[in-house]
Amino acid sequence: MGVYVHIPFCEQKCYYCDFHSVVAGDEESFSSVVSDYFLSLRREALYYKKLWEDRALRTIFIGGGTPSIVPAEQLASFILFLRNELPFVAEPEITIEANPHSLHYEGAAVLSKAGANRVSLGVQAFQNRLLKAIGRVHTSDQIGQSVGALKRAGITNINLDLMFGLPGQGISDWTETLREAVALRPTHLSCYGLILEDETPLARWVSAGIVHLPSDDEQAEMYDLACEMLKEEAYEHYEISNFCEPGMECQHNLLYWHNEPFIALGSGATGYIDGFRYKNMPDIQGYIESWTRHTPYYEYTDQVSLDQEMDETMMVGMRLLRGVEEEAFFRRYQVSFRDIYREPIEDLLAKGLVQESNGCLRVTRQGLFLENMVSGAFLR
Ligand code: SF4
């Protein structure tokens, strides 16, 4: 069980991005908004503290947006505040998302001192022309520098986010990206296919024929290549898009894939506490104003039924390569998933998309490519 914190600020908008984030703007107004925003985060944390009571929290994930554009001292002081106020275990996993050029040795050292022990770097590619084509602000040489600085500051648990299916990206570019990434020996790698989101500049350019993306077959080949190369490099493929050195799974993300409760803080963030799901409005000023009145600013709330919860446990659990453990499901719900999902399981088995092994139901290699179909089968 953990805490997610959303920091909705970026230096500029990447061309493919539809996450909730705004461009930081000039230094003076940014610094004032950030101060107000962190005050609201503290108020929101204290609000959920009462609902959460004393159950142990094991992870903090500060994502965005680009958390690393906030001064490290401000992030560090907020981490210490959370650790003081909420019932965290002695050494929680504390992850911060960062862009390679915006987290330097000095900042990393400050964060490390506050307990941050994992950084997820938004690398995406090692070719400057590809980084430029998707609107990223960093350059390829800053990636290695950033990893070096993090390690010197004592943060050795490092994830690199990589993307395939980028405009103008060929198989050789992707192979080079994987090689360069592995050479930095991160503990964790995430490989995501580019998703073309409506209303983004990239989607407009693609539909106008100005920009071309690799074909579906090429993208499938890129994914396959990542699975093969990373396996050869002794990375364990533990979730559809995620690979790690043995024992270095992201504990915070495992919480989502196990469908466990978590507190979420910040504008646009989605949390899940005792069957109560909430999503905050993605509106920074509204969020700040609402918390001056100590009131949540929800876009929606939902009380998840037991049936819904079981469906979701299956759907997110099937993203893990080890699958959903039958015994764990039974312990949690006092019923076997075979009784509830007999038909979809038989159908998926017949199609060769899932298999049974070691008391778990899990995706096959073929099922990995059709993950939406596999997950969707458990939605009643
Ligand atoms: S850095 Fe991340 S959140 Fe910010 S614009 Fe780029 S993709 Fe979106």
Coordinates of C-alpha atoms in Angstrom, one line a residue, residues 33-345:
V33 CA 2.2 28.2 -8.0
V34 CA 4.5 25.4 -6.8
S35 CA 4.5 26.8 -3.2
D36 CA 0.6 26.9 -3.2
Y37 CA 0.4 23.5 -4.8
F38 CA 2.7 21.8 -2.2
L39 CA 0.6 23.5 0.6
S40 CA -2.5 21.9 -1.0
L41 CA -0.7 18.5 -1.2
R42 CA 0.0 18.7 2.5
R43 CA -3.6 19.5 3.3
E44 CA -4.8 16.7 1.1
A45 CA -2.4 14.2 2.7
L46 CA -3.7 15.1 6.2
Y47 CA -7.3 14.7 5.0
Y48 CA -6.6 11.1 3.8
K49 CA -4.5 10.3 6.9
K50 CA -7.8 10.2 8.9
L51 CA -9.4 7.7 6.4
W52 CA -6.3 5.6 6.1
E53 CA -5.7 5.2 9.9
D54 CA -2.6 3.2 10.8
R55 CA -2.2 0.6 8.1
A56 CA 1.5 0.5 7.0
L57 CA 2.4 2.3 3.8
R58 CA 5.4 0.9 1.8
T59 CA 5.8 3.1 -1.2
I60 CA 5.8 6.7 -2.5
F61 CA 5.7 7.4 -6.2
I62 CA 6.1 11.1 -7.2
G63 CA 5.1 11.2 -10.9
G64 CA 3.9 13.7 -13.4
G65 CA 4.4 15.8 -15.3
T66 CA 8.0 16.3 -14.5
P67 CA 8.6 16.3 -10.8
S68 CA 12.3 17.0 -11.3
I69 CA 11.6 20.6 -12.4
V70 CA 10.5 21.4 -8.9
P71 CA 13.4 22.4 -6.7
A72 CA 14.8 19.3 -5.0
E73 CA 14.6 21.0 -1.6
Q74 CA 10.8 21.4 -2.0
L75 CA 10.4 17.7 -3.0
A76 CA 12.6 16.6 -0.2
S77 CA 10.7 18.5 2.4
F78 CA 7.4 17.1 1.1
I79 CA 8.8 13.5 1.3
L80 CA 9.9 14.1 4.9
F81 CA 6.5 15.6 5.7
L82 CA 4.7 12.5 4.3
R83 CA 7.1 10.1 6.2
N84 CA 6.4 12.0 9.4
E85 CA 2.7 12.3 9.1
L86 CA 1.7 9.0 7.5
P87 CA 2.3 5.5 8.8
F88 CA 5.2 4.6 6.5
V89 CA 7.5 1.6 7.1
A90 CA 11.1 2.5 8.1
E91 CA 12.5 2.3 4.5
P92 CA 9.7 2.8 2.0
E93 CA 10.5 2.6 -1.7
I94 CA 10.4 6.2 -2.8
T95 CA 10.4 6.8 -6.6
I96 CA 10.7 10.1 -8.4
E97 CA 10.1 10.6 -12.1
A98 CA 12.7 12.8 -13.7
N99 CA 13.8 14.1 -17.1
P100 CA 17.5 13.3 -17.8
H101 CA 18.5 17.0 -18.0
S102 CA 16.6 18.3 -15.0
L103 CA 18.0 16.2 -12.2
H104 CA 21.6 16.9 -11.3
Y105 CA 24.0 15.5 -8.7
E106 CA 23.2 18.2 -6.2
G107 CA 19.4 17.7 -6.5
A108 CA 19.8 13.9 -6.4
A109 CA 21.9 14.1 -3.2
V110 CA 19.2 16.3 -1.5
L111 CA 16.5 13.8 -2.5
S112 CA 18.5 10.8 -1.5
K113 CA 19.0 12.3 2.0
A114 CA 15.2 12.6 2.4
G115 CA 14.9 8.9 1.6
A116 CA 14.3 8.9 -2.2
N117 CA 15.9 5.6 -3.4
R118 CA 14.5 5.1 -6.9
V119 CA 14.4 7.4 -10.0
S120 CA 12.5 6.7 -13.1
L121 CA 14.1 8.6 -16.0
G122 CA 12.0 9.6 -19.1
V123 CA 14.7 8.6 -21.7
Q124 CA 12.5 7.4 -24.5
A125 CA 15.2 7.2 -27.2
F126 CA 19.0 7.7 -27.6
Q127 CA 18.8 9.4 -31.0
N128 CA 18.6 13.2 -30.9
R129 CA 16.5 13.4 -34.1
L130 CA 13.9 11.1 -32.6
L131 CA 13.8 13.0 -29.3
K132 CA 13.3 16.1 -31.3
A133 CA 10.5 14.5 -33.4
I134 CA 8.5 13.8 -30.2
G135 CA 9.2 17.2 -28.5
R136 CA 11.5 15.9 -25.7
V137 CA 13.8 18.6 -24.2
H138 CA 16.8 16.5 -23.3
T139 CA 19.6 15.2 -25.6
S140 CA 21.0 11.7 -25.7
D141 CA 24.3 12.6 -24.0
Q142 CA 22.4 13.9 -21.0
I143 CA 21.0 10.4 -20.3
G144 CA 24.4 8.8 -19.3
Q145 CA 25.4 11.9 -17.4
S146 CA 22.1 11.8 -15.4
V147 CA 22.5 8.1 -14.6
G148 CA 26.1 8.7 -13.5
A149 CA 25.0 11.6 -11.2
L150 CA 22.3 9.6 -9.6
K151 CA 24.6 6.7 -8.8
R152 CA 27.2 9.1 -7.3
A153 CA 24.4 10.6 -5.2
G154 CA 23.6 7.1 -3.9
I155 CA 20.5 6.4 -6.0
T156 CA 21.3 3.1 -7.7
N157 CA 17.8 1.8 -8.3
I158 CA 17.1 3.4 -11.6
N159 CA 14.4 2.8 -14.2
L160 CA 14.7 4.0 -17.8
D161 CA 11.5 4.6 -19.7
L162 CA 11.9 3.8 -23.4
M163 CA 9.5 4.1 -26.3
F164 CA 9.0 2.3 -29.6
G165 CA 6.8 3.2 -32.5
L166 CA 8.1 6.7 -32.7
P167 CA 7.9 8.8 -36.0
G168 CA 10.9 8.0 -38.1
Q169 CA 12.1 5.2 -35.8
G170 CA 13.5 2.1 -37.5
I171 CA 14.4 -1.3 -36.1
S172 CA 18.1 -0.3 -36.1
D173 CA 17.3 2.8 -34.0
W174 CA 15.3 0.7 -31.5
T175 CA 18.1 -1.9 -31.3
E176 CA 20.6 0.9 -30.6
T177 CA 18.3 2.4 -27.9
L178 CA 18.1 -0.9 -26.2
R179 CA 21.8 -1.4 -26.4
E180 CA 22.7 2.0 -25.0
A181 CA 20.1 1.6 -22.3
V182 CA 21.5 -1.8 -21.2
A183 CA 25.0 -0.4 -21.2
L184 CA 24.0 2.0 -18.4
R185 CA 23.0 -1.1 -16.4
P186 CA 19.7 0.3 -14.9
T187 CA 17.9 -2.0 -12.5
H188 CA 14.7 -1.6 -14.4
L189 CA 13.5 -0.8 -17.9
S190 CA 10.0 0.1 -19.1
C191 CA 9.3 -0.3 -22.9
Y192 CA 6.1 1.4 -24.0
G193 CA 4.7 1.5 -27.5
L194 CA 3.7 5.1 -28.6
I195 CA 0.0 5.6 -28.3
L196 CA -1.5 8.2 -30.6
E197 CA -3.8 10.2 -28.4
D198 CA -6.5 12.4 -30.0
E199 CA -6.0 16.1 -29.7
T200 CA -2.2 15.9 -29.5
P201 CA 0.0 17.6 -32.1
L202 CA 1.4 14.3 -33.2
A203 CA -2.0 12.8 -33.9
R204 CA -2.9 15.9 -36.0
W205 CA 0.4 15.6 -38.0
V206 CA -0.1 11.8 -38.5
S207 CA -3.7 12.3 -39.8
A208 CA -2.5 15.1 -42.1
G209 CA 0.2 12.8 -43.5
I210 CA 3.0 15.1 -42.4
V211 CA 4.5 12.5 -40.0
H212 CA 4.6 8.7 -40.4
L213 CA 4.7 6.1 -37.7
P214 CA 6.2 2.6 -38.0
S215 CA 3.6 0.0 -39.2
D216 CA 1.9 -2.3 -36.7
D217 CA 4.1 -5.2 -37.8
E218 CA 7.2 -3.1 -37.2
Q219 CA 6.0 -2.1 -33.8
A220 CA 5.3 -5.8 -32.9
E221 CA 8.8 -6.6 -34.1
M222 CA 10.2 -3.9 -31.9
Y223 CA 8.4 -5.2 -28.8
D224 CA 9.5 -8.7 -29.6
L225 CA 13.1 -7.5 -29.9
A226 CA 12.9 -5.8 -26.5
C227 CA 11.7 -9.0 -24.9
E228 CA 14.5 -11.0 -26.5
M229 CA 17.4 -8.6 -26.0
L230 CA 16.5 -7.8 -22.4
K231 CA 16.1 -11.5 -21.6
E232 CA 19.6 -12.1 -23.0
E233 CA 20.9 -9.3 -20.8
A234 CA 19.4 -11.1 -17.7
Y235 CA 16.5 -8.8 -17.2
E236 CA 13.3 -10.5 -16.0
H237 CA 10.2 -9.7 -18.0
Y238 CA 7.7 -9.4 -15.2
E239 CA 4.9 -7.2 -16.6
I240 CA 3.8 -6.6 -20.2
S241 CA 5.9 -3.5 -20.5
N242 CA 8.4 -3.9 -17.7
F243 CA 11.7 -5.6 -17.1
C244 CA 14.0 -5.7 -14.1
E245 CA 17.1 -7.2 -12.6
P246 CA 16.1 -10.1 -10.3
G247 CA 14.2 -8.7 -7.2
M248 CA 14.1 -5.2 -8.5
E249 CA 10.4 -5.0 -9.5
C250 CA 8.8 -1.6 -8.9
Q251 CA 7.0 -2.1 -5.6
H252 CA 4.7 0.8 -6.2
N253 CA 3.5 -0.4 -9.6
L254 CA 3.1 -3.9 -8.2
L255 CA 0.5 -2.4 -5.9
Y256 CA -1.6 -1.4 -8.9
W257 CA -1.2 -4.7 -10.6
H258 CA -2.3 -6.5 -7.4
N259 CA -5.3 -4.1 -7.2
E260 CA -4.3 -2.9 -3.7
P261 CA -5.5 0.3 -2.1
F262 CA -3.4 3.5 -2.4
I263 CA -3.7 7.2 -1.5
A264 CA -3.3 9.6 -4.5
L265 CA -2.5 13.3 -4.0
G266 CA -2.5 16.2 -6.5
S267 CA -4.6 17.6 -9.3
G268 CA -5.8 14.9 -11.8
A269 CA -4.6 12.1 -9.5
T270 CA -6.7 8.9 -9.0
G271 CA -6.8 7.1 -5.7
Y272 CA -8.4 3.9 -4.3
I273 CA -9.1 3.5 -0.6
D274 CA -11.3 0.7 0.8
G275 CA -13.3 0.4 -2.3
F276 CA -13.7 4.1 -2.7
R277 CA -12.2 5.3 -6.0
Y278 CA -11.7 9.0 -6.6
K279 CA -10.3 11.2 -9.4
N280 CA -9.3 14.7 -8.7
M281 CA -10.1 17.4 -11.2
P282 CA -7.2 18.1 -13.6
D283 CA -7.3 21.8 -12.8
I284 CA -4.4 23.1 -10.7
Q285 CA -6.0 26.5 -9.7
G286 CA -9.3 24.8 -8.8
Y287 CA -7.4 22.2 -6.8
I288 CA -5.4 24.8 -4.9
E289 CA -8.5 26.9 -4.1
S290 CA -10.5 23.8 -3.0
W291 CA -7.8 22.8 -0.5
T292 CA -7.7 26.3 1.0
R293 CA -11.2 25.3 2.2
H294 CA -9.8 21.8 3.1
T295 CA -12.2 20.2 0.6
P296 CA -11.4 17.6 -2.0
Y297 CA -11.9 18.6 -5.6
Y298 CA -13.2 15.5 -7.3
E299 CA -13.9 15.0 -10.9
Y300 CA -15.7 11.8 -9.9
T301 CA -16.0 9.3 -7.1
D302 CA -17.2 5.7 -7.2
Q303 CA -17.8 3.0 -4.6
V304 CA -16.4 -0.2 -6.2
S305 CA -18.6 -3.3 -5.7
L306 CA -17.1 -6.6 -4.8
D307 CA -17.8 -8.0 -8.3
Q308 CA -16.1 -5.0 -9.9
E309 CA -13.2 -5.4 -7.6
M310 CA -12.8 -9.1 -8.5
D311 CA -13.0 -8.2 -12.2
E312 CA -10.3 -5.6 -11.8
T313 CA -8.1 -7.9 -9.8
M314 CA -8.2 -10.3 -12.7
M315 CA -7.8 -7.6 -15.4
V316 CA -4.7 -5.9 -13.9
G317 CA -3.3 -9.1 -12.5
M318 CA -3.1 -10.6 -16.0
R319 CA -0.7 -7.9 -17.0
L320 CA 1.9 -9.6 -14.8
L321 CA 3.7 -12.5 -16.5
R322 CA 3.4 -14.7 -13.4
G323 CA -0.3 -14.1 -13.8
V324 CA -3.0 -14.3 -11.1
E325 CA -2.4 -16.8 -8.3
E326 CA -5.5 -19.0 -7.7
E327 CA -4.8 -19.4 -4.0
A328 CA -4.2 -15.7 -3.4
F329 CA -7.5 -14.9 -5.2
F330 CA -9.3 -17.4 -3.0
R331 CA -7.7 -16.1 0.2
R332 CA -8.9 -12.6 -0.7
Y333 CA -12.4 -13.3 -1.9
Q334 CA -13.3 -16.8 -0.5
V335 CA -14.2 -18.0 -4.0
S336 CA -12.3 -19.5 -6.8
F337 CA -11.7 -17.5 -10.0
R338 CA -12.5 -20.7 -11.9
D339 CA -16.1 -20.6 -10.7
I340 CA -16.6 -17.0 -11.6
Y341 CA -14.8 -16.8 -14.9
R342 CA -15.2 -20.4 -16.2
E343 CA -16.4 -19.4 -19.7
P344 CA -13.8 -16.6 -20.4
I345 CA -11.0 -18.8 -19.1

